[in-house]
Coordinates of C-alpha atoms and ligand atoms in Angstrom, one line a residue:
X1 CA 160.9 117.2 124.5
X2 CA 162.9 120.1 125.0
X3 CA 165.6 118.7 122.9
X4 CA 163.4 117.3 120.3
X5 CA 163.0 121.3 119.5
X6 CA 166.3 122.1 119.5
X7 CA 166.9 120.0 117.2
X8 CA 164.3 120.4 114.5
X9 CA 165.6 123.7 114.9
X10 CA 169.1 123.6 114.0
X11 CA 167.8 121.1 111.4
X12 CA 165.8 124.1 110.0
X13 CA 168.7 126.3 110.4
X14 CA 171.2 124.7 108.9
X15 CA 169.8 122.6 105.9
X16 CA 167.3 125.7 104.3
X17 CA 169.7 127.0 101.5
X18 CA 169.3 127.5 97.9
X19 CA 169.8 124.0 97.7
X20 CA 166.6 122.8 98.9
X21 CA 164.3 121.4 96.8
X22 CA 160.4 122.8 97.2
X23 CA 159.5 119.5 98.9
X24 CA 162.1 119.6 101.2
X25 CA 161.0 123.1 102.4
X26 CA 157.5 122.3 102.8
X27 CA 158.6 119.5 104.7
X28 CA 160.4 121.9 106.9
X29 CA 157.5 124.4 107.1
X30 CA 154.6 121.4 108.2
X31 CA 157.2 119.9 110.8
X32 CA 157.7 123.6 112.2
X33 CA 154.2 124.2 112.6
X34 CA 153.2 120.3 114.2
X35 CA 156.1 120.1 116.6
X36 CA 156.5 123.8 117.1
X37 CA 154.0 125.7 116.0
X38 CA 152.7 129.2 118.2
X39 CA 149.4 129.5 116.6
X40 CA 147.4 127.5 119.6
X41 CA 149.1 129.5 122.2
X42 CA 148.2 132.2 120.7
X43 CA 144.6 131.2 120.2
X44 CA 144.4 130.1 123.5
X45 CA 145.4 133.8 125.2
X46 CA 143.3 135.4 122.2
X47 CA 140.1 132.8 123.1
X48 CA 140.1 132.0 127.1
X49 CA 142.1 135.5 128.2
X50 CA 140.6 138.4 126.1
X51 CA 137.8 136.5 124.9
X52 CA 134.9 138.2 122.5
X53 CA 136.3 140.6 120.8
X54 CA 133.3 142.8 118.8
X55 CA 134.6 145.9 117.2
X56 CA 135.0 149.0 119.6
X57 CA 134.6 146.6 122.6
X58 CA 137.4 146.5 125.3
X59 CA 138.0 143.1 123.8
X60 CA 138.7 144.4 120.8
X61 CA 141.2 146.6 121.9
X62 CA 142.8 144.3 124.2
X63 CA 143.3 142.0 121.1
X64 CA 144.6 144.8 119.0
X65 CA 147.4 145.5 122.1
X66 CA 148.1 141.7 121.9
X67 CA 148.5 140.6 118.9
X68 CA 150.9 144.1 118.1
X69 CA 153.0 142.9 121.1
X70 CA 153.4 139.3 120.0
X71 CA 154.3 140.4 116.1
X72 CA 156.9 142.4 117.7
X73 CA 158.0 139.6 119.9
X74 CA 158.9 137.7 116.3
X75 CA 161.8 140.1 115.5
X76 CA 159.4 141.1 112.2
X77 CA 161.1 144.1 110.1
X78 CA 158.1 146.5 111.1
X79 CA 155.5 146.1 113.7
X80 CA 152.2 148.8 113.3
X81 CA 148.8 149.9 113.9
X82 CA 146.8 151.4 110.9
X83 CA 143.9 153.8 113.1
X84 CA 140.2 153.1 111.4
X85 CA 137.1 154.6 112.8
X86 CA 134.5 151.3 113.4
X87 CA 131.0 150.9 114.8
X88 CA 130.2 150.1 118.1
X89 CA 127.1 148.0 118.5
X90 CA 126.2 146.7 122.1
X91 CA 123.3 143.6 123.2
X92 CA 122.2 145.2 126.2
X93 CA 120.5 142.6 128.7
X94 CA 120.0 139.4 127.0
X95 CA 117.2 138.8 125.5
X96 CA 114.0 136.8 125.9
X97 CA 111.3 135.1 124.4
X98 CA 108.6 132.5 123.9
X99 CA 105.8 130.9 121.8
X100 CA 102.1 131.6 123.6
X101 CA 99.7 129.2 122.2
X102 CA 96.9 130.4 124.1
X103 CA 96.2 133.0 126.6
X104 CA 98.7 132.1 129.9
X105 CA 100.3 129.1 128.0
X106 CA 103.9 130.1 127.2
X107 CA 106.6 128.3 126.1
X108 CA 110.4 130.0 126.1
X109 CA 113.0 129.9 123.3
X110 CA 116.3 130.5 122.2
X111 CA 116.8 133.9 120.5
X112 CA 119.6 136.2 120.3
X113 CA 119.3 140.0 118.4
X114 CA 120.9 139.9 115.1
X115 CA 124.2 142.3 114.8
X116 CA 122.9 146.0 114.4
X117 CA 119.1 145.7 115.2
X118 CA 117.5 148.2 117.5
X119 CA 115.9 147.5 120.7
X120 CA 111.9 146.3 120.9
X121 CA 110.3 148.8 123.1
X122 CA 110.9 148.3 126.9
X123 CA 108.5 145.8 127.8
X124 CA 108.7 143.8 124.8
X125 CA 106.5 143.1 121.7
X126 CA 104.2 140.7 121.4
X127 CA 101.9 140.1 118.1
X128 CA 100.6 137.2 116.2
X129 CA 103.3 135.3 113.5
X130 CA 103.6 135.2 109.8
X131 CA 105.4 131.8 108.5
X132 CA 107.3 132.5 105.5
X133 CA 110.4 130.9 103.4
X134 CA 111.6 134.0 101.2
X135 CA 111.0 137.2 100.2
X136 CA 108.7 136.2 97.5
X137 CA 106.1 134.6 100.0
X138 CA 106.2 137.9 101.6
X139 CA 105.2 139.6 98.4
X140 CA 102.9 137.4 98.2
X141 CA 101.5 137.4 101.5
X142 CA 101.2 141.3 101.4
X143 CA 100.3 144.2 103.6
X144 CA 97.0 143.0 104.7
X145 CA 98.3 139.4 106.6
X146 CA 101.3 140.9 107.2
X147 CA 101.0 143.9 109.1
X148 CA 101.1 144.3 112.9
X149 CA 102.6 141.2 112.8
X150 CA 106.2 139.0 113.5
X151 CA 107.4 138.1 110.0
X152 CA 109.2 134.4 110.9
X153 CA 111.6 133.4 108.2
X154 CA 112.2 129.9 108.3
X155 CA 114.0 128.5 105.4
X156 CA 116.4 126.2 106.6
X157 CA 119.9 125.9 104.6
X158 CA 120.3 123.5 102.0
X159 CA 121.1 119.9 103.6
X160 CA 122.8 117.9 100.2
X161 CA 125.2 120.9 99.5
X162 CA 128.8 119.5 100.2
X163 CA 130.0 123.1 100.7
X164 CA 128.1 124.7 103.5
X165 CA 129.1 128.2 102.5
X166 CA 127.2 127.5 99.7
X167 CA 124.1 126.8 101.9
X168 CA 124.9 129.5 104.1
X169 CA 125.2 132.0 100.9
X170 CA 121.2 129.9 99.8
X171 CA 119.8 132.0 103.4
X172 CA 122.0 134.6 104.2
X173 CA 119.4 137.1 102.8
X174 CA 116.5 136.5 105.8
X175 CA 119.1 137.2 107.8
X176 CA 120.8 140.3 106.0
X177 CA 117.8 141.8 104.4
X178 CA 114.7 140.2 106.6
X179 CA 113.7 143.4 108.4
X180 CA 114.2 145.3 105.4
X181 CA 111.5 144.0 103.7
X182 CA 109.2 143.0 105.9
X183 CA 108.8 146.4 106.8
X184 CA 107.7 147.0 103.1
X185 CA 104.4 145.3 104.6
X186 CA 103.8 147.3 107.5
X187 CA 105.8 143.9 110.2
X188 CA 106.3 145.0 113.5
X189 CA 109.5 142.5 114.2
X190 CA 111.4 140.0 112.4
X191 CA 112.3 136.3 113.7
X192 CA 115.0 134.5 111.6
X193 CA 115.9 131.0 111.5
X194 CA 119.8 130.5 112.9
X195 CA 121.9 129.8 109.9
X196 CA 122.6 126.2 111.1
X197 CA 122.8 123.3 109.4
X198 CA 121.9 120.7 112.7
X199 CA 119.1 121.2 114.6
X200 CA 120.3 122.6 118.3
X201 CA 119.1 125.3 121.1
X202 CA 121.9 127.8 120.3
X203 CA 121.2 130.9 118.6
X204 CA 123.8 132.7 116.2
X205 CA 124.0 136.2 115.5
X206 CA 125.3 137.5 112.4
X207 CA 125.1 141.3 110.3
X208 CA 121.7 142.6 108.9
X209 CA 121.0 146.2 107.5
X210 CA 118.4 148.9 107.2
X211 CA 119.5 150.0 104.0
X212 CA 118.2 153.7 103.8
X213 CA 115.1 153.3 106.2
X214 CA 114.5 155.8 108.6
X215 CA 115.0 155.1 112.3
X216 CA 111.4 155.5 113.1
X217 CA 111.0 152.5 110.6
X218 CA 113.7 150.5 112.1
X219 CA 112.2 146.8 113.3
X220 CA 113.7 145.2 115.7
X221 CA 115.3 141.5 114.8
X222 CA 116.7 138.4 116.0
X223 CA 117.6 134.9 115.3
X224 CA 116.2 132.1 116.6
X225 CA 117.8 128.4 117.6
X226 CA 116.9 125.7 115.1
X227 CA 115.3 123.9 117.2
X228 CA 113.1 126.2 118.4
X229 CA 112.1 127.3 114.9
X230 CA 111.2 123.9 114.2
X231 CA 109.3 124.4 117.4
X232 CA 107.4 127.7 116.0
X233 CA 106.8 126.3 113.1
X234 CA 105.0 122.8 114.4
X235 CA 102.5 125.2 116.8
X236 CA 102.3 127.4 114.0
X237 CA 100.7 124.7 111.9
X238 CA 98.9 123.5 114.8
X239 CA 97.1 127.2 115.9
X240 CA 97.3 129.8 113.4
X241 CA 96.8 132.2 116.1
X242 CA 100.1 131.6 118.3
X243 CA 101.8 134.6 119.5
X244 CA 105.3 135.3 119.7
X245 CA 106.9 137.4 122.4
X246 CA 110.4 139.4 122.3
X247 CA 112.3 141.7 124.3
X248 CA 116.1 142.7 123.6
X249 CA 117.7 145.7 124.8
X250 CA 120.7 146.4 121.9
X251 CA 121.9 149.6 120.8
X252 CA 124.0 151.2 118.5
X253 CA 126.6 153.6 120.1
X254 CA 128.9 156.2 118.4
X255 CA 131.8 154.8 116.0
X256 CA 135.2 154.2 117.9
X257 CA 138.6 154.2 116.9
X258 CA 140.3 151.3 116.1
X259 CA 142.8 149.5 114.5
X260 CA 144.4 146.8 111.7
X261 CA 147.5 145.3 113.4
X262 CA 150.1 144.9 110.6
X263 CA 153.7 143.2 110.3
X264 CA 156.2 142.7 107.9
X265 CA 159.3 141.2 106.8
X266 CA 160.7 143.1 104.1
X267 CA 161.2 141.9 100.8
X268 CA 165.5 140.8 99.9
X269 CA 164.6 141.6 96.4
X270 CA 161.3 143.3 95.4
X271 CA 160.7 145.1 98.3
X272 CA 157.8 147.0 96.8
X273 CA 156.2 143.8 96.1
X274 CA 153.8 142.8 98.9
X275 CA 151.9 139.8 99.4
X276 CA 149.7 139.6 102.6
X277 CA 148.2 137.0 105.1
X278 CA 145.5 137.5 106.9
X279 CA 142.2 136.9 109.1
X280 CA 140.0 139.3 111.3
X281 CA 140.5 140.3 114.4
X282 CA 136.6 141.3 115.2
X283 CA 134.6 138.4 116.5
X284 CA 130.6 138.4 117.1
X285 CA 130.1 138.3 121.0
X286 CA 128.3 135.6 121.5
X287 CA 131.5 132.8 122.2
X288 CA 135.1 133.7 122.0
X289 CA 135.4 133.7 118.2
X290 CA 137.8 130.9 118.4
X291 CA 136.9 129.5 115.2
X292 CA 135.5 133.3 113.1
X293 CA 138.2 134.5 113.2
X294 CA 140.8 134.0 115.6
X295 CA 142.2 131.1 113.8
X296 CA 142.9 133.1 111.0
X297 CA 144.2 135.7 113.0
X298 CA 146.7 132.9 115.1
X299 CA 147.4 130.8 112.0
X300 CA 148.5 134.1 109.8
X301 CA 150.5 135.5 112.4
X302 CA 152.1 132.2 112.6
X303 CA 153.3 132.4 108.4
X304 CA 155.6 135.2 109.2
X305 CA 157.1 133.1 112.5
X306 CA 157.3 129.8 110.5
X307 CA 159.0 131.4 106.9
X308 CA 161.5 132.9 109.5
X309 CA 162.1 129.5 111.4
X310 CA 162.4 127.4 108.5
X311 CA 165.3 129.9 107.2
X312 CA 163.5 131.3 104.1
X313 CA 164.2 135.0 103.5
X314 CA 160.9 136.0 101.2
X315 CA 162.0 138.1 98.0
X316 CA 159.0 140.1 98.0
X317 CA 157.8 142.0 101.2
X318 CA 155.0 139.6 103.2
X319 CA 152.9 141.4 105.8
X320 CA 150.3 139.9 108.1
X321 CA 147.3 142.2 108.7
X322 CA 144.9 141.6 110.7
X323 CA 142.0 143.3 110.0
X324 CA 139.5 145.0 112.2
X325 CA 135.3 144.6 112.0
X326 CA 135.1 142.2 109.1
X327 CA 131.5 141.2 111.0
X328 CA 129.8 144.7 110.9
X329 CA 131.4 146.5 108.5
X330 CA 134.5 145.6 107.1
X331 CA 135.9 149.0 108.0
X332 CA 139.1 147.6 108.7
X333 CA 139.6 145.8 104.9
X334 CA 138.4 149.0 103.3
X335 CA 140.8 151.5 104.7
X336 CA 143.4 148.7 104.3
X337 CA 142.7 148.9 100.5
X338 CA 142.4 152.9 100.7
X339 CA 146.1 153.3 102.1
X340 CA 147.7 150.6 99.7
X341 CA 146.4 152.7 96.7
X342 CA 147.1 155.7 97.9
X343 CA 150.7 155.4 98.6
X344 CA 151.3 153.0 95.6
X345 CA 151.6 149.8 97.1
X346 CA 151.7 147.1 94.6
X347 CA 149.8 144.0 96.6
X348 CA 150.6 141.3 94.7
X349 CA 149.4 138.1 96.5
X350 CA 146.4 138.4 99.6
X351 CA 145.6 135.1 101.2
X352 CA 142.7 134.7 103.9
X353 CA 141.5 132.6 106.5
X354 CA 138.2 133.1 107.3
X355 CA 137.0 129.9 107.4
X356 CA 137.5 128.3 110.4
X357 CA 140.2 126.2 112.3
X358 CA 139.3 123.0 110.9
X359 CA 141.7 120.9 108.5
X360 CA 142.5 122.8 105.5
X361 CA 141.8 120.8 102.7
X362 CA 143.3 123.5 100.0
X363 CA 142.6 127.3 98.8
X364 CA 139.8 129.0 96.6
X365 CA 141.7 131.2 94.1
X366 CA 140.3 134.5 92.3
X367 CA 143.3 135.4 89.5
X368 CA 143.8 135.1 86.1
X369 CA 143.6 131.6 83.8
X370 CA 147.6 131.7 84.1
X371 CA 148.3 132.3 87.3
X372 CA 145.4 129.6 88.4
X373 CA 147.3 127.2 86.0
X374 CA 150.8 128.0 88.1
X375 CA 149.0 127.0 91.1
X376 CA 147.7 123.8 89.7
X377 CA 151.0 123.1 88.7
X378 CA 151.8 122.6 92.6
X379 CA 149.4 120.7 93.5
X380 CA 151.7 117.4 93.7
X381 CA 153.6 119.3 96.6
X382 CA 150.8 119.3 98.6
X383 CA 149.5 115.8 98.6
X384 CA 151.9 114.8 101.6
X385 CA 149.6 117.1 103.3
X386 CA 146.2 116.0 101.9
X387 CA 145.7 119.2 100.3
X388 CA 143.9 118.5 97.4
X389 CA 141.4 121.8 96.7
X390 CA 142.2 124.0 94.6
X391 CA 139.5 125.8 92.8
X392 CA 138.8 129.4 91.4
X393 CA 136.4 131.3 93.0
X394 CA 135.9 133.9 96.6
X395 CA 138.5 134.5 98.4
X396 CA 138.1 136.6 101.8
X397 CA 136.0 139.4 102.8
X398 CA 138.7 141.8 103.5
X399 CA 141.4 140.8 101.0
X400 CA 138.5 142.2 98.1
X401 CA 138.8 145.2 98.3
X402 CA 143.0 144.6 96.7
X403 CA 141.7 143.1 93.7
X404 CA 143.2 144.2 90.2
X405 CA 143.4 142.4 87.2
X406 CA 146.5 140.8 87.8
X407 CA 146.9 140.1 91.5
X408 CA 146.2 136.8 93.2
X409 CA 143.3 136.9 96.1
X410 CA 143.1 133.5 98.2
X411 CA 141.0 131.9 100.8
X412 CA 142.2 129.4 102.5
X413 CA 139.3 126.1 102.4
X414 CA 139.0 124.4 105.4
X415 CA 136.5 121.2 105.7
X416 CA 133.1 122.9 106.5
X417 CA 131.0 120.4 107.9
X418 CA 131.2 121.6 111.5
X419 CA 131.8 124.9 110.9
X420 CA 128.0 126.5 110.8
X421 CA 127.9 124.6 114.1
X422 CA 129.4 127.5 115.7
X423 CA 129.4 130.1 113.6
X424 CA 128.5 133.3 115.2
X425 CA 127.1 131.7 118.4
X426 CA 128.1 130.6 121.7
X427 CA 129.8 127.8 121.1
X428 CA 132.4 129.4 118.8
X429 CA 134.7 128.9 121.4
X430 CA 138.4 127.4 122.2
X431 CA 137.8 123.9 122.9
X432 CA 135.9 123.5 119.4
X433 CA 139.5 123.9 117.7
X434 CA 141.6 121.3 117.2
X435 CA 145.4 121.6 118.2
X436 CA 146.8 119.8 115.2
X437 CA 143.8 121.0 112.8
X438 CA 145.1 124.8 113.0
X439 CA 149.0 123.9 112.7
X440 CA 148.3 122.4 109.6
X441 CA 146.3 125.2 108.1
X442 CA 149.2 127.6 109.3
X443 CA 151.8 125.0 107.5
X444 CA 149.5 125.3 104.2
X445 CA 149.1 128.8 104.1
X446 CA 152.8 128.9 104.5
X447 CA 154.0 127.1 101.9
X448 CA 151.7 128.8 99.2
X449 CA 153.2 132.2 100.5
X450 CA 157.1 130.7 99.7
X451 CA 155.7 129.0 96.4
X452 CA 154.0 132.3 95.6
X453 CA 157.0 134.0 97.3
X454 CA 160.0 132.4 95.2
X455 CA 158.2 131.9 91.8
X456 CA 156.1 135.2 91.4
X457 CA 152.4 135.7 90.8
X458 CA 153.0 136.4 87.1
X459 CA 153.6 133.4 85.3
X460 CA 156.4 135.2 83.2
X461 CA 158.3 136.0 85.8
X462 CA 157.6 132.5 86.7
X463 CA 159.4 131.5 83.7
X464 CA 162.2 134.0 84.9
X465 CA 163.3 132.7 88.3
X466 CA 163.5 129.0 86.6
X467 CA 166.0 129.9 84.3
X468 CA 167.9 131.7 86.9
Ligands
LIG501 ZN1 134.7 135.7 109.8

């Protein structure tokens, strides 16, 4: 084993020269990252040793002290922390519930408070249940059957839609803006379907906002497991009088410091060029946040490791940041983008992974015509790999905020069948991740930051390094 590495190291060492055609080096870069890749170590400490890691909790900042310490192990030109004030939002006892279809007759259920909802009062609320799919039914509906009551949205996401982001996107709204308007109508609490595509007793957390509503109007809100809405819904239908009962004990606290954890090999020839990797360092606390985010994290820590294995000195300067409180606030992207601006810093190239660790089946680009039709023209590289998606469109939550009219913004586009499986609830955790899976969506992301790297995101310049 041990001398299996060694010597698909030298290999690296020796045979990365100018020489090297593109296929060759992605060759190099996949069989670094499958036989020896770092990222599922990492993962592993990140996952089973620190564990949750919501913003401003100790996990948090234990993550933000390892991941600095491991950059700095990689012999990376700069290792540093960039401070940014974030929320602090704690659950409190967990919480409980259940369905009472008559007087005494109680059934309990899955439910979990959504990411920044107050607390019900101390013993709980209890009131009878409005069914409803969107906003419009609520309109609909009114103040007269909906006040005093639980609003319950229940529209479940879209079952025939190939990408499940898509469906996500089709009911992230009762999640985000569900207490926000059922206040409008005078609800006392909201109750929100899990965005989940199978039908299982896990709750899963997730943002949602007040908007400009006054504390006093604040409603409290949770999520509730699939099954257990389908549950809801059948006694609903059975006895329009069913109760619902819900106690949670959450709380927002003051906003802590924090940090992004950045590192960077410095560019040989545009140094003041920068393209950046990265993935968020903030999970929900419900599982370890194996899969949102600390793959990304792991697998873009692991791009600046594997271009320095496989030999290849980047021209331009390629950072990793790894951003903190994508999930409640995206505090950590913002001030990212503030301090680029503000001392000049031309960000070229941003790739993300905030997708999960599944097996990367290619990259959602936002750029220009031309430099989506450079990219295109590297699609035959990938197919070794399987790689086969390449499509313009989002790219990553806390890349955004870099976008100008010329740069290139990336997502990395792992298969996401499973993914809402475990997305933002308990079983986002480390055995969900697949060893091989992650390496391969390091290896990808990889080899886009050297093609990106050596041929330039402007497609003259493109032209330029040819003829050199
Ligand atoms: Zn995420």
């Amino acid at each position: 084993m041990k001398i299996l590495k060694i010597a698909l190291l030298t290999f690296s060492l020796i045979s990365i020269g100018n020489a090297q055609t593109d296929q060759e080096v992605l060759k190099t870069i996949y069989t670094q990252s499958l036989a020896n890749g770092k990222s599922y170590d990492w993962l592993n400490y990140l996952s089973n040793q620190i564990g949750s890691r919501l913003s401003g909790s100790l996990g948090a900042e234990k993550a933000v002290a390892y991941t600095k310490e491991e950059l700095e192990k990689l012999g990376l030109d700069k290792v540093w922390l960039q401070p940014v004030m974030v929320p602090r939002w704690v659950r409190g006892a967990k919480e409980f519930a259940f369905i009472e279809s008559a007087l005494g007759k109680t059934t309990n259920v899955n439910i979990c408070a959504l990411g920044g909802s107050v607390a019900t009062p101390a013993l709980g609320i209890k009131a009878n249940v409005v069914e409803v799919k969107n906003f419009e039914e609520l309109e609909k509906l009114g103040k007269e059957n909906i006040e005093g009551k639980i609003v319950f949205y229940n529209r479940p996401m879209q079952p025939d839609l190939i990408q499940t982001f898509e469906a996500y996107g089709g009911c992230f709204n009762q999640r985000y803006q569900g207490a926000m308007e059922a206040t409008k109508y005078g609800a006392i609490g909201v109750i929100v379907r899990s965005l989940n595509l199978r039908l299982d007793d896990l709750p899963h957390t997730g943002s949602m906002t007040y908007g400009d509503l006054p504390v006093e109007k604040r409603i409290p809100s949770a999520a509730i497991s699939t099954n257990d809405s389908e549950l809801l819904s059948a006694m609903l239908k059975l006895n329009k009088e069913t109760k619902f009962y819900f106690k949670q004990s959450c709380k927002q606290l003051k906003d802590v410091q924090s940090y992004n954890v950045i590192g960077e090999i410095t560019g040989s020839e545009f140094p003041n060029e920068y393209m950046i990797v990265g993935g968020h360092l903030d999970s929900w606390d419900l599982g370890d946040g194996s899969h949102d985010d600390g793959a990304g994290v792991v697998q873009s820590m692991d791009v600046l490791r594997l271009l320095k294995n496989s030999g290849i000195k980047p021209k331009r300067s390629i950072r990793v940041v790894l951003f903190m409180n994508e999930e409640n606030g995206l505090r950590g992207g913002n001030k990212y983008a503030e301090e680029a601006k503000r001392k000049g810093e031309n960000h070229v190239f941003a790739l993300e992974s905030d997708a999960g660790g599944f097996t990367p089946r290619g990259f959602s680009f936002d750029c220009t015509d031309a430099s989506f039709e450079q990219v295109l023209s590297w699609q035959p590289l990938f197919k070794p790999y399987l790689i086969h998606y390449f499509e313009k469109g989002g790219s990553g939550a806390d890349v955004g905020p870099l976008k100008t009219e010329s740069n290139v913004l990336a997502g990395l586009r792992p298969d996401s069948q499973r993914y809402f499986d475990h997305h933002h609830a308990s079983n986002d955790t480390f055995d969900a991740i697949n060893k091989r899976e992650l390496e391969l969506g390091a290896a990808t992301m990889t080899a886009l930051v050297y093609l990106f790297d050596k041929y330039g995101v402007n497609p003259i310049s493109t032209k330029k390094t040819i003829k050199n």
